[in-house]
Every structure is written in C-alpha cells, then in structure tokens.
Short mmCIF file of C-alpha atoms in Angstrom, two decimals:
data_model
loop_
_atom_site.label_atom_id
_atom_site.label_comp_id
_atom_site.label_asym_id
_atom_site.label_seq_id
_atom_site.Cartn_x
_atom_site.Cartn_y
_atom_site.Cartn_z
CA UNK A 1112 75.64 126.15 57.48
CA UNK A 1113 72.93 128.69 56.52
CA UNK A 1114 72.98 131.32 54.48
CA UNK A 1115 73.73 134.84 55.40
CA UNK A 1116 71.54 137.48 54.55
CA UNK A 1117 72.65 141.40 53.79
CA UNK A 1118 70.54 142.53 56.64
CA UNK A 1119 71.91 144.78 59.70
CA UNK A 1120 70.52 145.74 63.05
CA UNK A 1121 72.67 148.14 64.88
CA UNK A 1122 75.31 147.91 62.88
CA UNK A 1123 75.31 143.49 63.71
CA UNK A 1124 74.89 141.72 60.71
CA UNK A 1125 72.12 139.00 61.16
CA UNK A 1126 71.29 135.78 59.71
CA UNK A 1127 67.10 135.73 58.94
CA UNK A 1128 65.57 132.53 60.55
CA UNK A 1129 63.19 132.23 57.71
CA UNK A 1130 66.01 131.72 55.04
CA UNK A 1131 65.61 127.71 56.81
CA UNK A 1132 62.22 127.44 55.49
CA UNK A 1133 62.57 128.14 51.43
CA UNK A 1134 62.19 126.25 50.47
CA UNK A 1135 60.02 124.09 52.38
CA UNK A 1136 61.43 120.21 52.97
CA UNK A 1137 59.86 117.19 54.14
CA UNK A 1138 61.20 115.06 56.82
CA UNK A 1139 60.38 111.80 57.42
CA UNK A 1140 57.24 112.40 55.65
CA UNK A 1141 56.47 115.21 57.33
CA UNK A 1142 56.52 119.46 55.81
CA UNK A 1143 58.97 121.59 57.50
CA UNK A 1144 55.88 123.58 58.88
CA UNK A 1145 54.14 120.44 60.25
CA UNK A 1146 57.08 120.62 62.52
CA UNK A 1147 56.03 122.96 66.46
CA UNK A 1148 52.61 122.77 65.86
CA UNK A 1149 51.10 124.37 68.47
CA UNK A 1150 47.48 124.64 67.59
CA UNK A 1151 44.86 123.68 70.71
CA UNK A 1152 42.62 121.38 70.42
CA UNK A 1153 40.90 119.44 73.74
CA UNK A 1154 40.22 116.27 72.38
CA UNK A 1155 43.66 116.07 71.32
CA UNK A 1156 45.38 114.27 75.09
CA UNK A 1157 49.52 115.34 72.92
CA UNK A 1158 47.96 119.08 71.82
CA UNK A 1159 46.22 119.47 75.77
CA UNK A 1160 49.33 118.01 77.34
CA UNK A 1161 51.77 119.93 75.53
CA UNK A 1162 49.15 123.37 76.33
CA UNK A 1163 49.49 122.51 79.78
CA UNK A 1164 53.10 122.36 80.23
CA UNK A 1165 53.01 125.99 78.49
CA UNK A 1166 50.63 127.48 80.56
CA UNK A 1167 52.68 126.24 83.34
CA UNK A 1168 56.08 127.54 82.89
CA UNK A 1169 54.58 131.37 81.46
CA UNK A 1170 52.96 131.70 84.22
CA UNK A 1171 55.03 130.72 86.43
CA UNK A 1172 58.19 131.76 85.01
CA UNK A 1173 59.73 134.80 86.61
CA UNK A 1174 62.98 136.77 87.85
CA UNK A 1175 62.00 135.58 91.09
CA UNK A 1176 61.95 132.26 90.74
CA UNK A 1177 64.65 132.13 88.08
CA UNK A 1178 66.51 133.45 90.83
CA UNK A 1179 65.63 130.65 93.29
CA UNK A 1180 66.56 128.14 90.90
CA UNK A 1181 69.90 129.14 89.57
CA UNK A 1182 70.67 128.91 93.45
CA UNK A 1183 69.36 125.19 94.50
CA UNK A 1184 70.70 124.00 91.49
CA UNK A 1185 73.94 125.67 90.45
CA UNK A 1186 75.07 124.41 93.87
CA UNK A 1187 75.62 121.27 91.68
CA UNK A 1188 75.07 118.97 94.50
CA UNK A 1189 72.08 117.03 93.06
CA UNK A 1190 73.62 114.14 92.37
CA UNK A 1191 77.45 112.74 91.01
CA UNK A 1192 76.69 110.19 87.71
CA UNK A 1193 78.92 110.11 83.41
CA UNK A 1194 77.56 111.52 80.26
CA UNK A 1195 76.45 107.75 79.72
CA UNK A 1196 73.83 107.37 82.83
CA UNK A 1197 72.46 110.67 82.73
CA UNK A 1198 71.86 109.66 78.91
CA UNK A 1199 70.69 106.15 80.51
CA UNK A 1200 67.90 108.04 82.54
CA UNK A 1201 66.49 109.94 79.79
CA UNK A 1202 65.10 106.49 78.81
CA UNK A 1203 62.23 107.28 81.04
CA UNK A 1204 61.75 110.43 80.27
CA UNK A 1205 58.73 111.65 77.47
CA UNK A 1206 59.13 115.86 77.15
CA UNK A 1207 55.91 117.05 77.64
CA UNK A 1208 55.84 120.62 75.66
CA UNK A 1209 57.16 118.79 72.53
CA UNK A 1210 54.54 118.24 69.68
CA UNK A 1211 56.17 116.58 67.48
CA UNK A 1212 57.71 113.06 69.47
CA UNK A 1213 56.28 110.88 71.94
CA UNK A 1214 59.47 108.89 72.65
CA UNK A 1215 61.68 108.58 74.90
CA UNK A 1216 64.82 111.66 75.22
CA UNK A 1217 67.35 108.81 75.20
CA UNK A 1218 65.84 108.27 71.43
CA UNK A 1219 65.47 112.16 70.02
CA UNK A 1220 69.37 112.54 71.39
CA UNK A 1221 70.44 109.27 69.82
CA UNK A 1222 69.25 110.58 66.28
CA UNK A 1223 70.01 113.56 66.61
CA UNK A 1224 73.50 113.18 66.77
CA UNK A 1225 73.84 110.30 64.02
CA UNK A 1226 72.37 112.74 62.12
CA UNK A 1227 74.91 115.23 62.09
CA UNK A 1228 77.52 112.37 62.17
CA UNK A 1229 76.69 111.75 58.89
CA UNK A 1230 76.58 114.84 57.66
CA UNK A 1231 79.36 116.36 59.34
CA UNK A 1232 81.88 113.84 59.53
CA UNK A 1233 84.66 115.31 60.70
CA UNK A 1234 83.84 117.48 63.77
CA UNK A 1235 82.53 114.92 66.03
CA UNK A 1236 82.52 118.04 68.86
CA UNK A 1237 78.86 118.59 67.26
CA UNK A 1238 78.32 114.56 67.23
CA UNK A 1239 78.38 114.59 70.65
CA UNK A 1240 76.44 118.11 71.00
CA UNK A 1241 73.74 116.12 69.32
CA UNK A 1242 73.53 113.66 71.25
CA UNK A 1243 74.13 115.51 74.95
CA UNK A 1244 72.02 118.89 74.07
CA UNK A 1245 68.93 117.46 75.82
CA UNK A 1246 70.59 116.11 78.93
CA UNK A 1247 69.87 119.17 82.05
CA UNK A 1248 66.32 117.19 81.49
CA UNK A 1249 67.60 114.86 84.37
CA UNK A 1250 66.19 117.53 86.43
CA UNK A 1251 63.11 116.22 86.22
CA UNK A 1252 64.12 112.72 88.30
CA UNK A 1253 64.79 115.20 91.30
CA UNK A 1254 61.99 117.34 91.73
CA UNK A 1255 61.65 119.17 89.11
CA UNK A 1256 57.81 120.20 87.63
CA UNK A 1257 58.60 119.52 83.30
CA UNK A 1258 57.07 123.11 82.66
CA UNK A 1259 60.69 124.13 84.69
CA UNK A 1260 63.03 121.86 82.06
CA UNK A 1261 61.38 121.14 79.29
CA UNK A 1262 60.13 124.07 76.48
CA UNK A 1263 61.16 126.73 75.12
CA UNK A 1264 62.91 129.32 76.87
CA UNK A 1265 62.90 133.04 77.24
CA UNK A 1266 64.43 135.82 78.85
CA UNK A 1267 62.29 136.90 81.67
CA UNK A 1268 62.30 140.30 83.36
CA UNK A 1269 61.76 142.32 79.81
CA UNK A 1270 58.66 142.27 77.32
CA UNK A 1271 57.71 138.72 76.22
CA UNK A 1272 58.40 138.31 72.46
CA UNK A 1273 55.42 138.16 69.96
CA UNK A 1274 57.10 135.34 69.06
CA UNK A 1275 56.56 132.65 72.25
CA UNK A 1276 54.55 130.21 71.79
CA UNK A 1277 50.40 130.73 72.91
CA UNK A 1278 52.27 134.15 73.96
CA UNK A 1279 48.96 136.14 73.90
CA UNK A 1280 46.78 134.56 76.26
CA UNK A 1281 49.41 131.87 78.26
CA UNK A 1282 50.66 134.85 80.47
CA UNK A 1283 48.01 136.84 81.98
CA UNK A 1284 48.10 135.80 85.27
CA UNK A 1285 52.49 135.51 85.66
CA UNK A 1286 53.08 137.92 88.32
CA UNK A 1287 55.68 139.78 86.48
CA UNK A 1288 53.46 141.10 83.91
CA UNK A 1289 52.48 143.47 87.28
CA UNK A 1290 56.23 144.88 86.82
CA UNK A 1291 56.87 148.22 85.30
CA UNK A 1292 60.20 147.40 85.07
CA UNK A 1293 59.80 144.22 83.66
CA UNK A 1294 57.36 145.26 80.39
CA UNK A 1295 60.09 147.29 78.84
CA UNK A 1296 61.83 146.37 75.28
CA UNK A 1297 65.32 146.35 77.50
CA UNK A 1298 63.91 145.26 81.06
CA UNK A 1299 66.43 145.25 83.45
CA UNK A 1300 69.06 145.24 80.01
CA UNK A 1301 70.90 147.38 78.06
CA UNK A 1302 71.36 147.12 74.24
CA UNK A 1303 73.26 145.44 72.78
CA UNK A 1304 74.47 143.44 76.79
CA UNK A 1305 74.68 140.11 75.24
CA UNK A 1306 72.40 137.07 75.79
CA UNK A 1307 75.12 135.71 78.14
CA UNK A 1308 74.46 138.72 80.72
CA UNK A 1309 70.22 138.10 80.42
CA UNK A 1310 68.21 135.78 82.72
CA UNK A 1311 66.92 132.85 80.79
CA UNK A 1312 63.51 131.13 81.98
CA UNK A 1313 65.09 128.00 84.35
CA UNK A 1314 65.37 125.15 82.55
CA UNK A 1315 67.75 122.50 80.69
CA UNK A 1316 69.53 124.82 78.54
CA UNK A 1317 70.67 126.66 81.00
CA UNK A 1318 71.95 123.49 83.12
CA UNK A 1319 73.52 121.87 80.68
CA UNK A 1320 75.33 125.12 80.35
CA UNK A 1321 76.50 125.43 83.43
CA UNK A 1322 76.56 121.87 84.02
CA UNK A 1323 79.78 121.10 81.37
CA UNK A 1324 81.27 124.70 82.12
CA UNK A 1325 81.68 123.55 86.11
CA UNK A 1326 82.58 120.21 85.13
CA UNK A 1327 85.55 121.89 82.70
CA UNK A 1328 83.93 119.98 79.65
CA UNK A 1329 86.31 120.79 76.24
CA UNK A 1330 83.60 120.96 74.19
CA UNK A 1331 84.29 123.67 71.92
CA UNK A 1332 82.48 127.21 72.39
CA UNK A 1333 79.45 126.90 69.02
CA UNK A 1334 78.83 123.41 70.98
CA UNK A 1335 78.12 125.36 73.91
CA UNK A 1336 76.12 128.18 72.38
CA UNK A 1337 74.45 125.37 71.24
CA UNK A 1338 73.43 123.58 73.78
CA UNK A 1339 72.56 127.28 75.75
CA UNK A 1340 70.07 128.27 72.86
CA UNK A 1341 68.85 125.42 71.50
CA UNK A 1342 65.82 126.24 72.80
CA UNK A 1343 65.52 129.60 72.92
CA UNK A 1344 63.28 129.24 69.79
CA UNK A 1345 62.03 133.17 69.95
CA UNK A 1346 65.80 134.01 69.09
CA UNK A 1347 66.63 131.40 67.07
CA UNK A 1348 63.55 131.25 64.44
CA UNK A 1349 61.55 133.82 65.46
CA UNK A 1350 63.90 137.21 65.38
CA UNK A 1351 62.86 138.31 68.50
CA UNK A 1352 66.22 140.06 71.14
CA UNK A 1353 68.15 141.19 68.41
CA UNK A 1354 67.99 144.05 70.18
CA UNK A 1355 70.76 142.20 73.08
CA UNK A 1356 72.72 140.40 71.00
CA UNK A 1357 76.22 141.59 69.94
CA UNK A 1358 78.23 140.25 67.44
CA UNK A 1359 79.07 137.59 68.69
CA UNK A 1360 75.84 136.50 68.96
CA UNK A 1361 75.04 136.74 65.83
CA UNK A 1362 78.03 134.76 64.55
CA UNK A 1363 76.86 132.02 66.87
CA UNK A 1364 73.38 132.14 65.94
CA UNK A 1365 74.77 130.67 62.76
CA UNK A 1366 75.93 127.43 64.13
CA UNK A 1367 72.81 127.42 66.92
CA UNK A 1368 70.20 127.43 63.81
CA UNK A 1369 72.80 124.40 62.06
CA UNK A 1370 71.75 122.45 65.03
CA UNK A 1371 68.45 123.18 64.75
CA UNK A 1372 67.51 122.13 62.14
CA UNK A 1373 68.76 118.27 63.67
CA UNK A 1374 67.11 118.31 66.60
CA UNK A 1375 64.15 119.28 65.40
CA UNK A 1376 63.76 117.50 61.92
CA UNK A 1377 65.11 113.99 62.85
CA UNK A 1378 62.12 113.28 65.75
CA UNK A 1379 60.43 110.12 63.97
CA UNK A 1380 59.02 107.01 64.87
CA UNK A 1381 62.91 105.20 63.36
CA UNK A 1382 64.72 104.48 66.88
CA UNK A 1383 68.49 104.21 66.12
CA UNK A 1384 70.27 100.93 67.48
CA UNK A 1385 71.10 102.07 70.42
CA UNK A 1386 73.28 99.97 71.81
CA UNK A 1387 75.39 99.58 69.04
CA UNK A 1388 76.31 102.95 68.59
CA UNK A 1389 77.54 103.58 72.16
CA UNK A 1390 81.31 102.44 71.25
CA UNK A 1391 81.70 105.73 69.36
CA UNK A 1392 80.30 108.25 71.46
CA UNK A 1393 81.38 106.67 74.84
CA UNK A 1394 85.08 107.51 73.16
CA UNK A 1395 83.74 111.12 72.17
CA UNK A 1396 82.18 111.34 76.39
CA UNK A 1397 85.96 110.42 77.26
CA UNK A 1398 87.31 112.98 74.93
CA UNK A 1399 85.14 115.81 75.86
CA UNK A 1400 83.62 115.29 78.92
CA UNK A 1401 85.29 111.79 81.19
CA UNK A 1402 84.46 111.04 84.60
CA UNK A 1403 81.60 111.21 87.11
CA UNK A 1404 80.07 114.64 87.18
CA UNK A 1405 78.69 117.28 89.86
CA UNK A 1406 75.24 117.80 89.08
#
C-alpha cells in the first residue's frame, strides 16, 4: 500500500499522490512519467484522437447533461447479460481517450487483474475488481459517444480542477462556464460533503458502480471505491477537490492509489492467455456478481 504522508487538510489526514512518483519506476520498458502523455501533436493519430475525445467531453459534460444521462441509464433497462458476456463485448472496444494502449479493452482487463493477483494473492475480490473495472464502457455499444463513456472524470457544478488534462483551453465552449454558481470552489456543493455527493462527469466509473449496487454485488467497499473513482485522476493523482473529502474518502484514497498503479502501468503489448485464465475468474464472478445482470 502507499505510504502515509503527514499532511492535513481541514483536519483530514491525506495521502500525497506524488509519493508514488518517487523514485521513478520502469514498467514494461517505459518510465513511469512516460505514461499519460497528453502532449499535442496533430501528426500523431493517437494523440489527436485523445485530444478530440477530451475536447468533446469538456465541451458537453455539464450539470444538465449528467442529469439526463443518469435519468436514462440508471433505469437499468438497456440490456441483460452476465459479467463474462460484458467482458467479451469489450473485446470490440478500443478506448479513444487512452494514450498508452491501442489494444482491445478485454486485454487491459486481464492484464490488470493478473498483476493484482500476482501482488495480492489472498485478496480475490481485488483480482475481480481489476478484471471488471472498465465494464461500464459497454455504454459505447448502446449509443453513447466515447467522450461520455471513457477518460478522466471530474465533478460538474463547481470550478474545474487545475490538473484536469487539457484544462487550459478545452472547457472554453462548455455552457456551465457561463453559470456563476458553478464557477466557484464549492459550486453547488458544501465543504467536506463527501465524494459520493458530487455529481461526476458521466462515464463508465459511475455507471458500473451503480450497476453493481443495483445488482447487489458483494464486492467490498474498497473495491467499489476503486471502480467508482479510478478515472478521477484530478483527485487521486492531481490533488484537486480535497476540500470535498470526508475522512472515509481519504481512507479509500489509499486503495484507489494502490489500484491505479495496476490499471495504468500494466498496459503493454504482452497479451495474457485469456482462455486459460477464464476458469479462475469465472468462479470469482460467481462468488461476487453471479447470474444475469440488469444494465
């Protein structure tokens, strides 16, 4: 687990996200700092794809938009399928916001899960969390553009954090930028109200968290926090939005940071033997999220 740093914000003991950058480590031949490279280069098709995805996200993710998506998706009436069926469906999806991988999402799912399994052999719920953490991306197969499915998340209805990628110009055309109430530090929220009370930009994190709760998954709260906040990089990596945190959020931050290193640094060209691994993960699915789920 990450190391506790003696820092206090409004009487909350926090973990310094930058600690995981010291000393810098090499993962699959890449320096840690070479991941999440959001520099712009119109001649690079992947960089340009990522930039366009975030520009659309930051233009259209507003309070009203998120409310409309919650109204639509949280009826859980889009489809019925098992976790395995959803994972197989991800074999058709390449994340347009990801500068580190151009592989189908199911490959990333098994890469993440297997590394967690190696390092945390006794926490089977953690292995399963690594496998399923991106399952909310199935929204892309039911009419959602990827900018409303993938990528880093952020709260709507308050000032945008400084560490959001492309922050300097990408929100220029977002209508909420013209609403005074939404452009203050706390916006439509209260200090230390808790992350669970923030309205996050709509994406696969919140959707999968809601799907699991709706279908009565027994994954522990630590795993649910990893799923709900793993894309909330402005918080767990950038240190923004700490003024909304409760002590419980700070406690969960350690788990989210532990998960994050597997989510981010396992991306490589090495493809695991998925067919060989299915039996192990199928029994975990049966243990924690059995049967056909409502999506």
